[in-house]
XYZ file of C-alpha atoms in Angstrom:
362
model
C 0.000 0.000 0.000
C 2.873 2.412 0.775
C 4.291 1.914 -2.718
C 0.873 2.669 -4.229
C 0.560 5.868 -2.167
C 3.961 7.005 -3.454
C 2.829 6.172 -6.993
C -0.309 8.299 -6.513
C 1.756 11.357 -5.569
C 4.109 10.714 -8.476
C 1.104 10.610 -10.837
C 0.188 14.156 -9.814
C 3.187 15.357 -11.842
C 3.743 12.442 -14.244
C 0.279 11.724 -15.691
C 1.331 8.505 -17.408
C 1.599 7.030 -13.907
C -2.180 7.345 -13.478
C -2.521 4.208 -15.595
C -0.463 2.266 -13.050
C -2.371 3.872 -10.160
C -5.721 2.885 -11.651
C -4.519 -0.627 -12.489
C -3.159 -1.284 -8.999
C -6.319 0.136 -7.439
C -8.330 -2.165 -9.716
C -6.298 -5.135 -8.516
C -6.988 -4.156 -4.883
C -10.727 -3.873 -5.482
C -11.202 -6.716 -8.009
C -12.351 -4.179 -10.610
C -12.464 -4.586 -14.372
C -11.482 -0.991 -15.147
C -11.270 2.514 -13.706
C -11.325 6.178 -14.726
C -10.424 9.599 -13.349
C -12.633 12.455 -14.581
C -12.387 16.198 -14.039
C -15.657 18.160 -14.262
C -16.166 21.918 -14.154
C -18.977 24.308 -14.989
C -17.705 25.557 -18.336
C -15.908 22.861 -20.326
C -16.395 19.176 -21.227
C -14.887 16.621 -18.842
C -11.357 15.352 -19.249
C -9.456 12.537 -17.634
C -7.740 9.170 -17.995
C -8.858 5.553 -18.204
C -7.332 2.119 -18.443
C -6.688 0.936 -21.980
C -9.479 -1.669 -21.979
C -12.063 1.137 -21.806
C -10.286 3.719 -23.989
C -12.679 3.589 -26.955
C -15.753 3.885 -24.721
C -14.121 6.610 -22.639
C -13.358 8.723 -25.720
C -16.922 8.330 -26.972
C -18.255 9.334 -23.565
C -16.289 12.581 -23.086
C -16.098 13.851 -26.692
C -19.848 13.730 -27.294
C -22.839 14.759 -25.212
C -23.376 11.377 -23.568
C -21.963 12.553 -20.234
C -24.577 15.318 -20.079
C -27.413 12.786 -20.207
C -25.884 10.181 -17.905
C -27.883 9.710 -14.696
C -24.807 8.090 -13.132
C -22.744 11.223 -13.734
C -25.471 13.582 -12.556
C -26.112 11.495 -9.445
C -22.417 11.309 -8.505
C -21.909 15.049 -9.027
C -25.017 15.816 -6.965
C -24.164 13.445 -4.103
C -20.425 14.217 -4.018
C -19.954 11.219 -1.710
C -17.293 11.470 0.982
C -16.248 7.879 0.340
C -16.506 5.330 -2.448
C -20.138 4.293 -2.911
C -21.980 1.782 -5.135
C -23.710 4.436 -7.229
C -26.489 2.016 -8.247
C -27.716 2.102 -4.627
C -28.734 5.724 -5.237
C -30.382 5.190 -8.631
C -33.718 3.699 -9.598
C -33.925 0.695 -11.916
C -35.412 3.008 -14.533
C -32.476 5.450 -14.275
C -29.960 2.619 -14.634
C -31.820 1.130 -17.599
C -32.081 4.402 -19.562
C -28.633 5.855 -18.803
C -26.889 5.946 -22.223
C -23.473 5.426 -20.659
C -24.676 2.390 -18.722
C -26.347 0.949 -21.825
C -23.008 1.216 -23.654
C -21.124 -0.333 -20.742
C -23.572 -3.214 -20.312
C -23.047 -4.126 -23.964
C -19.330 -4.258 -23.132
C -19.973 -6.550 -20.152
C -19.608 -3.942 -17.378
C -21.964 -4.068 -14.388
C -21.477 -2.631 -10.878
C -19.997 0.861 -10.429
C -18.120 2.310 -7.478
C -17.703 6.105 -7.437
C -16.288 8.912 -5.341
C -16.315 12.640 -6.104
C -13.669 14.925 -4.636
C -14.462 18.635 -4.478
C -11.525 20.900 -5.284
C -11.200 24.288 -3.523
C -10.878 25.760 -7.025
C -14.448 24.698 -7.911
C -13.643 21.612 -9.995
C -14.841 18.103 -9.208
C -12.483 15.137 -9.519
C -14.401 11.866 -9.880
C -12.939 8.366 -9.580
C -14.995 5.528 -11.068
C -14.336 1.792 -10.746
C -16.355 -0.945 -12.503
C -16.755 -4.705 -12.252
C -17.503 -7.185 -14.992
C -21.149 -8.226 -14.845
C -20.085 -11.808 -14.150
C -18.256 -10.694 -10.978
C -21.333 -9.263 -9.237
C -21.270 -6.346 -6.797
C -18.542 -4.766 -4.675
C -17.732 -6.249 -1.275
C -17.194 -4.054 1.761
C -13.516 -5.042 1.975
C -12.958 -3.905 -1.614
C -14.654 -0.571 -0.915
C -12.539 -0.108 2.232
C -9.344 -0.634 0.218
C -10.248 2.269 -2.071
C -11.449 4.474 0.804
C -8.007 4.134 2.402
C -6.495 5.626 -0.762
C -9.019 8.444 -1.108
C -7.183 11.206 0.857
C -4.092 10.659 -1.288
C -6.117 10.547 -4.506
C -7.737 13.844 -3.467
C -4.486 15.775 -3.040
C -2.850 14.265 -6.111
C -5.864 15.033 -8.288
C -5.802 18.679 -7.156
C -2.342 19.052 -8.715
C -3.169 16.911 -11.757
C -6.231 19.044 -12.428
C -4.271 22.287 -12.183
C -1.616 20.952 -14.564
C -4.388 19.774 -16.926
C -2.955 16.255 -16.796
C 0.265 17.449 -18.431
C 3.657 16.207 -17.280
C 5.632 18.597 -15.110
C 8.971 18.917 -16.899
C 10.872 21.302 -14.612
C 10.461 23.038 -11.280
C 9.883 26.583 -12.520
C 7.448 25.716 -15.320
C 5.456 23.324 -13.120
C 5.027 25.873 -10.344
C 3.921 28.578 -12.774
C 1.581 26.270 -14.739
C -0.397 25.499 -11.603
C -1.618 29.104 -11.636
C -1.729 29.091 -7.830
C 0.793 30.222 -5.197
C 3.186 27.297 -4.770
C 6.653 26.398 -3.510
C 8.762 23.314 -2.981
C 10.567 22.629 0.288
C 13.436 20.439 1.410
C 13.022 17.935 4.236
C 14.017 20.564 6.811
C 11.492 23.071 5.435
C 13.895 25.232 3.410
C 12.322 26.830 0.327
C 14.054 25.476 -2.760
C 11.856 27.314 -5.293
C 8.684 29.391 -5.313
C 6.553 30.853 -8.080
C 5.574 34.469 -8.666
C 2.061 33.884 -7.291
C 3.441 32.882 -3.904
C 5.899 35.772 -3.846
C 2.953 38.173 -4.146
C 1.467 36.737 -0.923
C 4.195 38.283 1.215
C 1.667 39.553 3.796
C 0.437 36.037 4.553
C 3.372 33.735 3.699
C 6.580 34.994 5.274
C 10.254 34.071 4.776
C 11.969 33.067 8.008
C 15.469 32.148 9.149
C 17.455 29.467 7.330
C 15.349 29.804 4.168
C 12.128 28.592 5.736
C 8.527 29.686 5.260
C 5.857 30.674 7.787
C 2.176 31.646 7.780
C 1.368 35.021 9.333
C -1.554 33.567 11.330
C -0.227 31.946 14.517
C -2.571 28.943 14.704
C -2.297 28.162 11.001
C 1.484 28.455 11.202
C 1.645 25.976 14.086
C -0.231 23.424 12.016
C 1.896 24.210 8.977
C 5.248 23.783 10.768
C 4.075 20.528 12.367
C 2.927 19.217 8.983
C 6.207 20.130 7.265
C 8.258 18.252 9.855
C 5.944 15.233 9.752
C 5.442 14.825 6.008
C 6.998 11.367 6.122
C 4.174 10.352 8.469
C 0.717 9.690 6.934
C -0.977 11.282 9.945
C 0.360 14.740 9.085
C -2.295 17.367 8.396
C -2.420 17.785 4.623
C -4.700 20.827 4.304
C -4.574 23.892 6.551
C -7.160 26.713 6.465
C -5.777 30.244 6.789
C -8.094 33.130 7.750
C -8.108 36.438 5.884
C -4.863 38.350 6.458
C -4.197 41.971 5.555
C -7.508 42.366 3.800
C -6.882 39.379 1.529
C -9.335 36.475 1.174
C -8.995 33.339 3.286
C -7.183 30.436 1.661
C -6.044 26.862 2.276
C -2.474 25.565 2.238
C -2.103 21.998 0.931
C 1.029 19.926 1.492
C 1.919 17.048 -0.843
C 4.935 14.756 -0.577
C 7.126 14.631 -3.702
C 7.807 11.006 -4.519
C 9.815 9.052 -7.103
C 9.996 10.916 -10.446
C 8.306 13.968 -8.894
C 11.205 14.199 -6.436
C 13.609 14.423 -9.407
C 11.458 16.907 -11.367
C 11.607 19.297 -8.432
C 15.354 19.116 -7.980
C 15.347 16.844 -4.951
C 12.657 18.771 -3.063
C 10.563 16.722 -0.646
C 7.335 18.697 -0.198
C 5.098 20.786 -2.437
C 2.911 23.451 -0.845
C 0.013 25.060 -2.705
C -2.151 27.946 -1.477
C -5.667 27.761 -2.916
C -8.463 30.299 -2.519
C -11.737 28.836 -1.315
C -14.039 29.128 -4.310
C -17.460 27.469 -3.890
C -19.365 27.061 -7.159
C -22.689 25.607 -8.250
C -20.802 22.363 -8.933
C -18.838 22.405 -5.672
C -20.831 23.948 -2.777
C -18.943 24.926 0.346
C -20.103 21.962 2.463
C -18.382 19.616 0.024
C -15.139 21.506 0.562
C -15.031 20.450 4.218
C -14.756 16.850 3.149
C -12.257 17.598 0.397
C -10.043 19.731 2.628
C -9.962 17.546 5.718
C -11.127 14.066 4.641
C -14.182 14.329 6.910
C -16.917 11.703 6.679
C -20.492 12.923 5.997
C -21.346 12.578 9.712
C -18.218 14.454 10.767
C -19.013 17.156 8.197
C -22.530 17.582 9.631
C -21.162 17.855 13.171
C -18.542 20.404 12.076
C -21.107 22.437 10.129
C -23.529 22.457 13.071
C -20.827 23.597 15.493
C -19.731 26.344 13.111
C -23.339 27.512 12.846
C -23.391 28.165 16.592
C -24.883 24.978 18.092
C -23.432 23.561 21.287
C -22.132 20.003 21.256
C -25.253 18.851 23.158
C -27.539 20.584 20.649
C -25.515 19.116 17.810
C -25.903 15.620 19.277
C -29.664 16.041 19.639
C -30.038 17.323 16.074
C -28.115 14.348 14.684
C -29.893 11.778 16.869
C -26.814 10.641 18.814
C -25.664 10.896 22.416
C -23.416 13.724 23.562
C -20.701 11.118 24.163
C -20.937 9.963 20.532
C -20.884 13.558 19.291
C -17.765 14.145 21.383
C -16.146 11.134 19.691
C -16.898 12.705 16.301
C -15.454 15.991 17.568
C -12.221 14.271 18.628
C -11.909 12.756 15.134
C -12.469 16.193 13.603
C -9.753 17.634 15.876
C -7.293 14.988 14.661
C -8.084 15.607 11.000
C -8.059 19.408 11.115
C -5.281 19.842 13.674
C -7.498 21.986 15.912
C -6.967 21.709 19.665
C -10.222 23.083 21.029
C -13.782 23.689 19.874
C -13.522 27.482 19.630
C -10.444 27.175 17.438
C -12.203 24.626 15.231
C -15.228 26.903 14.761
C -13.025 29.882 13.856
C -11.135 27.692 11.389
C -14.247 26.299 9.720
C -15.805 29.720 9.311
C -13.196 30.409 6.617
C -15.287 28.018 4.518
C -18.564 29.976 4.318
C -21.457 29.569 3.995
C -21.497 26.151 5.640
C -24.414 23.959 4.563
C -25.185 20.758 6.446
C -24.800 17.798 4.037
C -27.448 15.075 3.651
C -27.512 12.007 5.867
C -25.183 9.081 5.136
């Protein structure tokens, strides 16, 4: 699994590696094929697929079929916080009439497993896995294998989407092509290179001694410094919200490890940091961003949203039909994922993602 995680982060900068990522993920989940799609509000989808579905994939994204696919519309609407059997959320009539599903059934494809990952930039990255009809439905163990990969797929797809699935050839060009403030750091946190977008954020992102970088907000900087020093550990916080500083809009700092070929592309750097504005759209409402930013489950997202709206923990528990003890357990999980230490700090942090809308039940 560790090798696959490294491969996922390599694929962010070397798109040809997505084929290996999808194939290994298929092997883990006993899938026939898999795809990565990027959707936005203005242009047709783009993405990658395994070779066995290439002809169908091209037909799907180059025509209008994706616009009339109930599977696509359902996945984009649900934006599930984990991998789900999408057929569980569709009627038999929707499955029967979906033009994409008709085409896939003729090819021998049956069950679908999908997850949609909301990007802070307003795009939606969607991973789709399919089984052959003869192999039946997905088992819980197979779904759990993919869910374990989802946080890594989320951060890697953010970069892949910004680079438009083009290979990053050199440090300077890659950082500029992302169109977002970005820098690469050594293991000890020294800035090796930064782009012009990041240099213009000098009120919020500050140079410090020994070539390091700091965030002007104290709490965000604590999380950032801890994450930089723990990037070799999977438990490190990968996304850090930063409140408005100096009249500028709030943003989120993402940290991604640079692995394998990506490590070489960036001149031996070990960590990429990207600062993204929080940009809810009709496709990606703000509640979905909570999950994308912090890997929160739907229940954890509801608890976080309720707390940010002003409810006490007891009121939050009552609203969600659980005991206060259970709600406190959810709160502790949220603390671990966001890096917050107390409830007031968590609420202040989450209010950078406004307006918060409570997501639907699991």
